[in-house]
Each structure stands twice: as structure tokens, then as C-alpha cells.
Amino acid sequence: MTSCAALPPAHPFDDDKLREECGVFGVVGVTDAANFVALGMHALQHRGQEAGGIITFAPESGFQSAHRFGLVRDNFTRASLMETLPGTIGIGHVRYSTAGSKGATAIRDVQPFFGEFAMGGAAIAHNGNITNAEAIRRELIERGSIFQSSSDSECIIHLMARSIQKNIPERMKDALRRIEGAFSVVAMTRTKLIGVRDALGVRPLVLGRVGDGWVLSSETCALDIIGAEFVREVEPGEMVVISADGGVQSYHPFERLKPRFCIFEHVYFSRPDSILGGRSVYETRRQIGVELAREAPVDADLVCPVPDSGTPAAIGYAAESGIPFGLGITRNQYMGRTFIEPTEQIRNMGVRLKLNVNRALIEGKRVILVDDSVVRGTTSQKIREMILDAGAREVHFRIASPPTAWPCFYGVDTPERGKLLAATMSEDEMCAHLDVDSLRFISLDGLYRAVGEAKGRNQNQPQYCDACFSGEYPVAPSDMIAKGFAVKAAE
């Protein structure tokens, strides 16, 4: 199965974090839509850094597209390229690579995808993962469909092509009713911008207004960059069909279910300046630190974040514990993902190429390191070594999420379960493995309290998708189960 999730990242030292799925963005009713889309993609770059694509439509030239590997700033800021993307409507997508290496054929996997139908063309960009994609792909191929990519998202285009409905939105409804998993979709026809979220609302999608035009985006931070006004979130299970002159039409093509938004968006994936479910992501992460300090206090001299994702939680931990906050680790902001050829000697330098310890602040101190998660544990070990080399007396890890013990099948790159440290070790065993003075994770109830659920997690009907922590998958990963993946039995 392939999705917006990643193979091992291009950078040799970024392999110990979960990789976000994708970012989608669309706009209608503005002059030079491609420039707005490029700015939105730039704001969503944290959700995918391997490749990006834009498709626009103008009556004079029809649908035009550009797909490139690399960062938005390196590709979609050149006037010579942007001039080839005219029109007042457009959509874009940023992603991590999925299948194969970068090369002549891998560009086929870069979204948005385009299809020509009897009633006109349509383009689609998808954030998430279709958990029954392999079964659907086999069925479609047996019926004569010819796939151009290895992406699960292309299944949507083929399902739309086989629908007998009379217009694109209705064909999209038909297609999306066939798929399982998590998805936020941004699509476009010649005149309409379409946004859809799956019935559980696992992946985010928001609606904004810019001048006389409309915007769809994975996060609110991308509205800010173009000066758009946040209108509302697209509801779980909702489809919005937007035209420049007709406004927003809302439909609910799926069975209404209790939402299960991805809780890890609050922990790590979304930008801290975004708003999720009416809550500031930054404030939620600060509150995670507060809850962590209440659950796992320790005598120490300094609270230090592992940059940059651990910073809000470290601020909250320091404020609640009364222990001073300090930037004991500095990130090299100018180290690109293709820094130098990673020879063995360079690989051995590990995280030191990215992070450096402030020895004057660390030396002689009992240090609490606050990080967002522990996946394989390799980076945590290297950071512990750096802190001790700088003269720290003690090293205590406090983690702003519960132990990541289960893989995600909803569009997030997660190692196989056997490679997740928490899948094979208890908290005490992980502490010994990392060789630190103490290690504590926030509890699942504590995380829920931090995101606004005062009573913690409802065990009978969880309020969020937390499968990576609990092993309770709100949508069965059909393709993986068919391959033998053992889903956790219901208690």
C-alpha cells in the first residue's frame, strides 16, 4: 500500500520521528490562483517536504499542471514556471515520497492527479490513506483500469471514472463511499472547488475566505499567509462544493459517525500557530507540558526542550514545576536536507550536525529534556550522549505523548511495529535502554485532558483517533489485516 506517507527520509539524521502525511490547499475566485496556492503550500511545508504539485484552470488554456521534487521555495517561486499556471482556480499538494526513488517515473506519484471525464476534467489532491486501496486497485485493474502511479489516491480518480453519475461532485461521492481509511480531499473542476473529509474526520480541513474568493486548506496557518479569513472547519463527513459566484454548498454523503480526529495533530504534526477544533495548537502543547509536570515531577535544575517540537511542552513543564526553562540545545537552522553526501564518517556525527548543546548552560546541571515522542529511540540516545558530554550531572526525559506502540495506517509514516521501541519494551525497560536517569511519558488520560477533555479518555467511545498509542483502530486496516497484521483485540 502506498499513500502520502514516507519511505525513509532523504536526510540521514531525520529517521526517528513520525512523518506527517501531506498538506492540501485550494483556492477559487482569485486572480493568479497559482501564486496563492504556492504560498499556501509553503505554509504547509512541514506536512511534506519531498515534492509538491499545482494544477490550475483557465478558459483560454484549459487545465495546466506542474509537479516538482523538492521544496516549494525552490520550485514554485520562479516566474517562468508560475506563468504556465494561469487561472482563478487551483489546487496544490505537498507530500513525502512513497514508492521508489526519485527519478523519471517517481514523479508520477506526485499529486494533484488529473482525470478527463465526459463532463469535463477534474483534479484531486488527497491527504491521508486509503486502507483498502490494494483491494480496490486489484478490482479496478481486473476491470481494465490502467494506473499511472503507485499512489492509493489514484484509486479515487478511477472510481470516479466508473461512476454513472452526471456531474463531478456526485461521481466523487460515489468514489469516496467505496473507500475506507482517513482522507481530506481537495478537488477542482473548471469552475468548482470541492473539499471532503472522511466520516470520522481523522484528517484536518478548513474553509477560509480571501477577498471575493474561497480557500480550502489542511491548516489555518496557510490561511494566514495569504491574508484569508478563517470561516470554519469542514465537518467530518461533509462535502463542500464552492464556486466563485455561487458560494458554498454543503452536503453530507456519508453516514454520520462520532468524530475521531487524529490526536497526534495536536502533539506534533500541525504547526503551533494553527487552530484545531477551536483550540490553539501552541496552547494545547503548552498544556501537555503542564499535565506532564503534574504526572511526572522530578528534582532538577533545568527544563530543556528538544528543538523545535518539544519547546511548547517544555515551557508548560517549566511553568508548572517551577524549574527554570533554558534553551540548552540549539538547532542549526541552515542545514538543508541534502547537506552533503552522507559518508560513514558523517553519519557517525549523527545529530551533532543538526543540534548543538549549550555547554555553559548545561554543565553541572540536572537536566530535564522534553521531547514530543520517542519512536525508535536512536535520536534520544544520541541527545543523551551530547548532554552528558557537555557536563550534565543527570539526564531525565519527559515525553509529551504516550508511548508510540502501534503503527498508523491513516497516512502517517510509522515504522513496522517491531521497530517501535514502545512495542517491545516497558517504560522502565526503555529507560534502561536509553541509559537515562529517568523516563516518563504523559498518560493517555493526561493527553486527553491537555486537549480539553477534562475527564480524560472515554474508554468506551474515545473522542480522538489515538491508535498509535492505544492500538484501537477506528477503521480496520483491511489491506494490512489481509497481509497478516494482528489488530489489537477489543477489551
Short mmCIF file of C-alpha atoms in Angstrom, two decimals, residues 100-486:
data_model
loop_
_atom_site.label_atom_id
_atom_site.label_comp_id
_atom_site.label_asym_id
_atom_site.label_seq_id
_atom_site.Cartn_x
_atom_site.Cartn_y
_atom_site.Cartn_z
CA GLY A 100 10.54 4.01 -5.38
CA SER A 101 13.34 6.54 -5.64
CA LYS A 102 13.26 9.99 -7.11
CA GLY A 103 13.60 9.64 -10.83
CA ALA A 104 11.92 9.60 -14.20
CA THR A 105 8.90 7.58 -13.09
CA ALA A 106 8.52 8.57 -9.44
CA ILE A 107 7.19 11.99 -10.46
CA ARG A 108 4.00 10.15 -11.45
CA ASP A 109 3.24 9.72 -7.75
CA VAL A 110 3.28 13.45 -7.08
CA GLN A 111 -0.19 14.92 -6.61
CA PRO A 112 -2.56 16.51 -7.55
CA PHE A 113 -3.85 13.90 -10.00
CA PHE A 114 -5.96 14.80 -13.05
CA GLY A 115 -8.67 12.91 -14.91
CA GLU A 116 -10.65 13.76 -18.04
CA PHE A 117 -14.30 12.74 -17.83
CA ALA A 118 -17.24 13.03 -20.23
CA MET A 119 -18.48 16.14 -18.41
CA GLY A 120 -15.02 17.72 -18.23
CA GLY A 121 -11.74 17.39 -16.38
CA ALA A 122 -11.15 17.21 -12.64
CA ALA A 123 -8.07 17.29 -10.43
CA ILE A 124 -7.76 15.83 -6.94
CA ALA A 125 -5.32 16.08 -4.02
CA HIS A 126 -5.61 13.73 -1.07
CA ASN A 127 -4.28 13.86 2.49
CA GLY A 128 -4.48 10.59 4.39
CA ASN A 129 -4.51 6.93 3.47
CA ILE A 130 -6.96 4.51 1.89
CA THR A 131 -6.77 1.34 3.96
CA ASN A 132 -8.48 -0.86 1.37
CA ALA A 133 -6.56 0.61 -1.59
CA GLU A 134 -4.89 -2.64 -2.64
CA ALA A 135 -8.19 -4.49 -2.85
CA ILE A 136 -9.75 -1.65 -4.86
CA ARG A 137 -6.72 -1.40 -7.15
CA ARG A 138 -6.86 -5.15 -7.91
CA GLU A 139 -10.55 -4.92 -8.68
CA LEU A 140 -10.09 -1.91 -10.96
CA ILE A 141 -7.16 -3.43 -12.83
CA GLU A 142 -9.12 -6.62 -13.39
CA ARG A 143 -11.87 -4.47 -14.94
CA GLY A 144 -9.46 -2.75 -17.28
CA SER A 145 -8.23 0.33 -15.44
CA ILE A 146 -4.66 1.38 -16.20
CA PHE A 147 -2.87 3.04 -13.29
CA GLN A 148 -0.21 5.67 -13.91
CA SER A 149 1.13 5.86 -10.34
CA SER A 150 1.65 3.73 -7.26
CA SER A 151 -0.36 6.11 -5.06
CA ASP A 152 -3.55 4.95 -3.38
CA SER A 153 -5.03 8.36 -4.19
CA GLU A 154 -5.30 7.44 -7.89
CA CYS A 155 -7.97 4.91 -6.95
CA ILE A 156 -10.34 7.83 -6.38
CA ILE A 157 -9.90 9.06 -9.96
CA HIS A 158 -10.59 5.59 -11.39
CA LEU A 159 -13.64 5.09 -9.19
CA MET A 160 -14.95 8.46 -10.34
CA ALA A 161 -14.42 7.45 -13.97
CA ARG A 162 -16.56 4.34 -13.48
CA SER A 163 -19.40 6.17 -11.76
CA ILE A 164 -22.60 6.68 -13.75
CA GLN A 165 -23.47 9.95 -12.01
CA LYS A 166 -23.98 13.04 -14.16
CA ASN A 167 -21.57 15.51 -12.55
CA ILE A 168 -18.17 15.54 -10.86
CA PRO A 169 -19.30 16.11 -7.25
CA GLU A 170 -21.77 13.21 -7.47
CA ARG A 171 -19.11 10.97 -9.01
CA MET A 172 -16.78 11.91 -6.18
CA LYS A 173 -19.42 10.96 -3.62
CA ASP A 174 -19.75 7.57 -5.34
CA ALA A 175 -15.99 7.04 -5.29
CA LEU A 176 -15.45 8.07 -1.68
CA ARG A 177 -18.25 5.82 -0.45
CA ARG A 178 -16.20 2.86 -1.73
CA ILE A 179 -13.02 3.65 0.13
CA GLU A 180 -12.00 3.05 3.72
CA GLY A 181 -9.48 4.88 5.83
CA ALA A 182 -8.78 8.53 6.50
CA PHE A 183 -8.91 11.31 3.98
CA SER A 184 -9.23 15.01 3.44
CA VAL A 185 -9.67 15.70 -0.25
CA VAL A 186 -9.36 18.96 -2.15
CA ALA A 187 -10.50 18.74 -5.78
CA MET A 188 -11.40 21.08 -8.63
CA THR A 189 -13.33 21.18 -11.85
CA ARG A 190 -13.25 24.03 -14.35
CA THR A 191 -15.44 26.18 -12.12
CA LYS A 192 -15.76 24.50 -8.73
CA LEU A 193 -13.53 23.86 -5.73
CA ILE A 194 -14.50 20.76 -3.73
CA GLY A 195 -13.48 19.72 -0.22
CA VAL A 196 -14.35 16.46 1.56
CA ARG A 197 -13.48 14.89 4.92
CA ASP A 198 -13.99 11.25 5.83
CA ALA A 199 -16.87 10.40 8.14
CA LEU A 200 -14.63 10.26 11.22
CA GLY A 201 -12.79 13.48 10.39
CA VAL A 202 -9.40 11.92 11.09
CA ARG A 203 -7.50 14.37 8.89
CA PRO A 204 -8.00 18.16 9.09
CA LEU A 205 -9.51 20.52 6.51
CA VAL A 206 -10.59 24.15 6.97
CA LEU A 207 -12.54 26.69 4.93
CA GLY A 208 -11.48 30.31 4.52
CA ARG A 209 -12.39 33.48 2.65
CA VAL A 210 -9.94 35.70 0.79
CA GLY A 211 -11.45 38.79 -0.83
CA ASP A 212 -14.25 37.54 -3.06
CA GLY A 213 -12.68 34.09 -3.26
CA TRP A 214 -12.66 30.94 -1.14
CA VAL A 215 -9.89 28.77 0.27
CA LEU A 216 -9.58 25.16 1.45
CA SER A 217 -6.53 24.18 3.48
CA SER A 218 -5.18 21.46 5.74
CA GLU A 219 -4.43 24.05 8.44
CA THR A 220 -5.33 27.58 9.41
CA CYS A 221 -1.69 28.74 9.26
CA ALA A 222 -1.91 28.58 5.46
CA LEU A 223 -4.88 30.94 5.54
CA ASP A 224 -2.81 33.47 7.45
CA ILE A 225 -0.04 33.62 4.87
CA ILE A 226 -2.43 34.83 2.14
CA GLY A 227 -4.46 37.08 4.42
CA ALA A 228 -7.54 34.86 4.32
CA GLU A 229 -10.23 34.85 6.98
CA PHE A 230 -10.92 31.57 8.75
CA VAL A 231 -14.59 30.69 8.25
CA ARG A 232 -14.93 27.22 9.80
CA GLU A 233 -13.68 23.66 9.70
CA VAL A 234 -15.13 21.36 7.09
CA GLU A 235 -17.15 18.96 9.22
CA PRO A 236 -16.35 15.24 9.45
CA GLY A 237 -18.23 13.50 6.64
CA GLU A 238 -19.02 16.79 4.88
CA MET A 239 -18.50 17.73 1.24
CA VAL A 240 -18.38 21.41 0.32
CA VAL A 241 -18.77 22.48 -3.31
CA ILE A 242 -17.64 26.05 -3.89
CA SER A 243 -17.92 28.33 -6.90
CA ALA A 244 -16.68 31.90 -7.22
CA ASP A 245 -20.17 33.27 -7.84
CA GLY A 246 -22.37 30.71 -6.08
CA GLY A 247 -20.74 30.47 -2.68
CA VAL A 248 -20.52 27.29 -0.60
CA GLN A 249 -22.91 24.36 -0.89
CA SER A 250 -22.74 21.72 1.84
CA TYR A 251 -23.57 18.01 1.55
CA HIS A 252 -23.25 15.02 3.89
CA PRO A 253 -22.80 11.96 1.64
CA PHE A 254 -21.66 9.58 4.40
CA GLU A 255 -23.25 8.04 7.44
CA ARG A 256 -22.87 10.40 10.39
CA LEU A 257 -20.43 8.99 12.94
CA LYS A 258 -18.89 10.28 16.14
CA PRO A 259 -15.71 12.13 15.05
CA ARG A 260 -12.27 10.65 15.75
CA PHE A 261 -9.82 13.41 14.84
CA CYS A 262 -6.12 12.44 14.91
CA ILE A 263 -4.82 13.41 18.34
CA PHE A 264 -1.22 13.41 17.10
CA GLU A 265 -2.05 16.52 15.07
CA HIS A 266 -2.18 18.30 18.43
CA VAL A 267 1.03 16.69 19.65
CA TYR A 268 3.33 17.13 16.67
CA PHE A 269 2.03 17.31 13.10
CA SER A 270 0.27 20.66 12.92
CA ARG A 271 2.11 23.95 13.12
CA PRO A 272 1.92 25.56 16.59
CA ASP A 273 0.34 28.71 15.11
CA SER A 274 -2.62 26.75 13.70
CA ILE A 275 -6.05 26.35 15.30
CA LEU A 276 -7.55 22.85 15.61
CA GLY A 277 -11.10 22.33 16.80
CA GLY A 278 -11.18 25.88 18.09
CA ARG A 279 -8.02 25.35 20.15
CA SER A 280 -4.59 26.89 19.69
CA VAL A 281 -2.10 24.13 18.88
CA TYR A 282 0.58 26.02 20.79
CA GLU A 283 -1.60 26.34 23.88
CA THR A 284 -2.51 22.65 23.73
CA ARG A 285 1.16 21.67 23.58
CA ARG A 286 1.97 24.01 26.47
CA GLN A 287 -0.84 22.38 28.45
CA ILE A 288 0.59 18.94 27.64
CA GLY A 289 3.74 20.10 29.42
CA VAL A 290 1.69 21.24 32.39
CA GLU A 291 -0.03 17.84 32.64
CA LEU A 292 3.31 16.08 32.24
CA ALA A 293 4.80 18.06 35.12
CA ARG A 294 1.86 17.07 37.32
CA GLU A 295 2.12 13.41 36.38
CA ALA A 296 5.91 13.04 36.33
CA PRO A 297 7.70 15.52 38.59
CA VAL A 298 11.42 15.19 39.23
CA ASP A 299 14.04 17.21 41.13
CA ALA A 300 16.18 19.01 38.57
CA ASP A 301 17.87 22.32 37.76
CA LEU A 302 16.82 22.96 34.16
CA VAL A 303 13.96 22.17 31.78
CA CYS A 304 15.30 21.98 28.26
CA PRO A 305 13.29 21.33 25.06
CA VAL A 306 14.50 19.09 22.26
CA PRO A 307 14.04 21.60 19.43
CA ASP A 308 11.85 22.54 17.91
CA SER A 309 8.79 20.40 18.55
CA GLY A 310 9.42 19.96 22.27
CA THR A 311 9.52 23.69 23.05
CA PRO A 312 5.86 24.48 23.94
CA ALA A 313 5.60 21.42 26.19
CA ALA A 314 8.89 22.32 27.89
CA ILE A 315 7.57 25.83 28.56
CA GLY A 316 4.47 24.34 30.17
CA TYR A 317 6.51 21.84 32.19
CA ALA A 318 8.81 24.58 33.50
CA ALA A 319 5.93 26.88 34.43
CA GLU A 320 4.07 24.15 36.32
CA SER A 321 7.13 22.67 38.05
CA GLY A 322 8.83 25.95 38.91
CA ILE A 323 12.11 24.68 37.42
CA PRO A 324 13.87 27.21 35.17
CA PHE A 325 13.44 26.89 31.41
CA GLY A 326 16.51 27.11 29.23
CA LEU A 327 17.45 26.58 25.57
CA GLY A 328 20.17 24.06 26.30
CA ILE A 329 20.13 22.68 22.75
CA THR A 330 20.44 24.82 19.61
CA ARG A 331 19.30 23.69 16.17
CA ASN A 332 21.33 24.53 13.07
CA GLN A 333 18.58 26.23 11.07
CA TYR A 334 20.62 26.31 7.86
CA MET A 335 21.33 22.65 7.40
CA GLY A 336 19.39 21.54 4.35
CA ARG A 337 18.05 18.07 3.73
CA THR A 338 20.76 17.48 1.12
CA PHE A 339 23.63 18.89 3.17
CA ILE A 340 26.48 16.67 1.94
CA GLU A 341 26.85 13.11 0.76
CA PRO A 342 26.33 11.07 3.96
CA THR A 343 29.61 9.19 4.19
CA GLU A 344 30.10 6.80 7.09
CA GLN A 345 32.20 9.38 8.94
CA ILE A 346 29.47 11.99 8.54
CA ARG A 347 26.78 9.52 9.58
CA ASN A 348 28.71 8.87 12.78
CA MET A 349 28.42 12.55 13.65
CA GLY A 350 24.69 11.89 13.88
CA VAL A 351 22.52 14.60 15.33
CA ARG A 352 25.54 16.80 16.06
CA LEU A 353 25.23 18.14 12.52
CA LYS A 354 21.74 19.36 13.39
CA LEU A 355 21.88 20.06 17.11
CA ASN A 356 24.49 21.54 19.42
CA VAL A 357 24.48 21.69 23.22
CA ASN A 358 24.92 24.98 25.08
CA ARG A 359 27.66 23.75 27.38
CA ALA A 360 27.69 26.88 29.56
CA LEU A 361 24.01 26.32 30.39
CA ILE A 362 24.12 22.53 30.77
CA GLU A 363 27.35 21.88 32.67
CA GLY A 364 26.82 20.66 36.22
CA LYS A 365 23.03 20.66 35.91
CA ARG A 366 20.37 18.05 36.42
CA VAL A 367 18.57 18.38 33.10
CA ILE A 368 15.00 17.53 32.11
CA LEU A 369 14.78 17.02 28.34
CA VAL A 370 11.27 17.45 26.94
CA ASP A 371 10.56 15.88 23.55
CA ASP A 372 7.31 15.26 21.65
CA SER A 373 7.76 11.49 21.13
CA VAL A 374 10.08 8.52 21.12
CA VAL A 375 9.82 6.28 18.07
CA ARG A 376 12.93 4.11 17.60
CA GLY A 377 14.90 5.81 20.35
CA THR A 378 18.05 6.32 18.28
CA THR A 379 17.94 10.12 18.39
CA SER A 380 17.14 10.13 22.10
CA GLN A 381 20.28 8.09 22.78
CA LYS A 382 22.45 10.50 20.80
CA ILE A 383 21.00 13.55 22.52
CA ARG A 384 21.58 11.96 25.92
CA GLU A 385 25.23 11.40 24.97
CA MET A 386 25.57 15.03 23.89
CA ILE A 387 24.06 16.32 27.13
CA LEU A 388 26.35 14.15 29.25
CA ASP A 389 29.39 15.13 27.16
CA ALA A 390 28.54 18.74 27.94
CA GLY A 391 28.87 18.00 31.66
CA ALA A 392 25.30 17.39 32.79
CA ARG A 393 25.02 15.62 36.16
CA GLU A 394 21.73 13.87 35.36
CA VAL A 395 19.50 13.42 32.30
CA HIS A 396 15.75 12.97 32.67
CA PHE A 397 13.50 12.51 29.64
CA ARG A 398 9.88 13.70 29.73
CA ILE A 399 7.87 12.82 26.63
CA ALA A 400 4.85 14.91 25.56
CA SER A 401 2.91 11.94 24.17
CA PRO A 402 2.13 8.41 25.37
CA PRO A 403 4.39 5.58 24.16
CA THR A 404 4.06 5.08 20.38
CA ALA A 405 3.48 1.33 20.28
CA TRP A 406 1.35 0.82 17.16
CA PRO A 407 1.79 1.86 13.51
CA CYS A 408 -0.54 4.37 11.86
CA PHE A 409 -2.39 3.28 8.72
CA TYR A 410 -4.13 6.59 8.11
CA GLY A 411 -1.47 8.43 6.16
CA VAL A 412 1.41 8.78 8.62
CA ASP A 413 4.74 7.11 8.08
CA THR A 414 5.35 4.78 11.01
CA PRO A 415 7.98 2.04 11.30
CA GLU A 416 6.89 -1.57 11.48
CA ARG A 417 5.56 -2.37 14.92
CA GLY A 418 8.63 -4.41 15.82
CA LYS A 419 10.82 -1.33 15.27
CA LEU A 420 8.82 0.84 17.65
CA LEU A 421 10.63 0.94 20.97
CA ALA A 422 7.41 1.02 22.97
CA ALA A 423 6.06 -2.05 21.18
CA THR A 424 8.70 -4.30 22.71
CA MET A 425 9.68 -2.54 25.96
CA SER A 426 8.01 -1.24 29.08
CA GLU A 427 8.68 2.31 30.25
CA ASP A 428 11.32 1.06 32.72
CA GLU A 429 12.95 -1.05 30.01
CA MET A 430 13.06 1.93 27.68
CA CYS A 431 14.65 3.98 30.44
CA ALA A 432 17.38 1.38 30.84
CA HIS A 433 17.80 1.06 27.07
CA LEU A 434 18.27 4.81 26.67
CA ASP A 435 20.51 4.83 29.77
CA VAL A 436 18.94 7.92 31.33
CA ASP A 437 18.24 8.71 34.97
CA SER A 438 14.50 8.66 34.42
CA LEU A 439 12.00 8.45 31.56
CA ARG A 440 8.30 9.25 31.74
CA PHE A 441 5.61 9.62 29.10
CA ILE A 442 2.40 11.57 29.55
CA SER A 443 -0.52 9.22 30.12
CA LEU A 444 -3.27 8.87 27.54
CA ASP A 445 -5.70 10.41 30.01
CA GLY A 446 -3.27 13.27 30.61
CA LEU A 447 -3.02 13.91 26.88
CA TYR A 448 -6.80 13.98 26.60
CA ARG A 449 -7.02 16.46 29.48
CA ALA A 450 -4.49 18.67 27.70
CA VAL A 451 -6.63 18.78 24.55
CA GLY A 452 -9.65 19.85 26.56
CA GLU A 453 -11.28 16.61 27.72
CA ALA A 454 -11.49 17.30 31.46
CA LYS A 455 -12.42 13.70 32.33
CA GLY A 456 -9.70 12.20 30.19
CA ARG A 457 -10.24 9.50 27.61
CA ASN A 458 -13.67 7.90 27.29
CA GLN A 459 -12.65 4.25 27.25
CA ASN A 460 -15.91 3.08 25.69
CA GLN A 461 -16.02 5.72 22.96
CA PRO A 462 -12.71 7.56 22.57
CA GLN A 463 -13.04 11.14 21.41
CA TYR A 464 -9.97 11.03 19.12
CA CYS A 465 -8.10 8.59 16.92
CA ASP A 466 -5.24 7.51 19.17
CA ALA A 467 -4.44 4.18 17.51
CA CYS A 468 -0.68 4.82 17.53
CA PHE A 469 -0.86 4.83 21.34
CA SER A 470 -3.77 2.51 22.11
CA GLY A 471 -3.80 0.08 19.18
CA GLU A 472 -7.54 0.72 18.80
CA TYR A 473 -8.12 1.45 15.11
CA PRO A 474 -11.38 3.28 14.35
CA VAL A 475 -11.25 1.99 10.75
CA ALA A 476 -9.96 -1.54 10.22
CA PRO A 477 -6.75 -1.51 8.10
CA SER A 478 -8.19 -4.02 5.65
CA ASP A 479 -5.18 -4.39 3.36
CA MET A 480 -2.79 -4.89 6.28
CA ILE A 481 -5.08 -7.38 8.00
CA ALA A 482 -5.17 -9.35 4.74
CA LYS A 483 -1.36 -9.47 4.92
CA GLY A 484 -1.47 -10.86 8.45
CA PHE A 485 -1.24 -7.74 10.62
CA ALA A 486 -2.73 -8.58 14.02
#
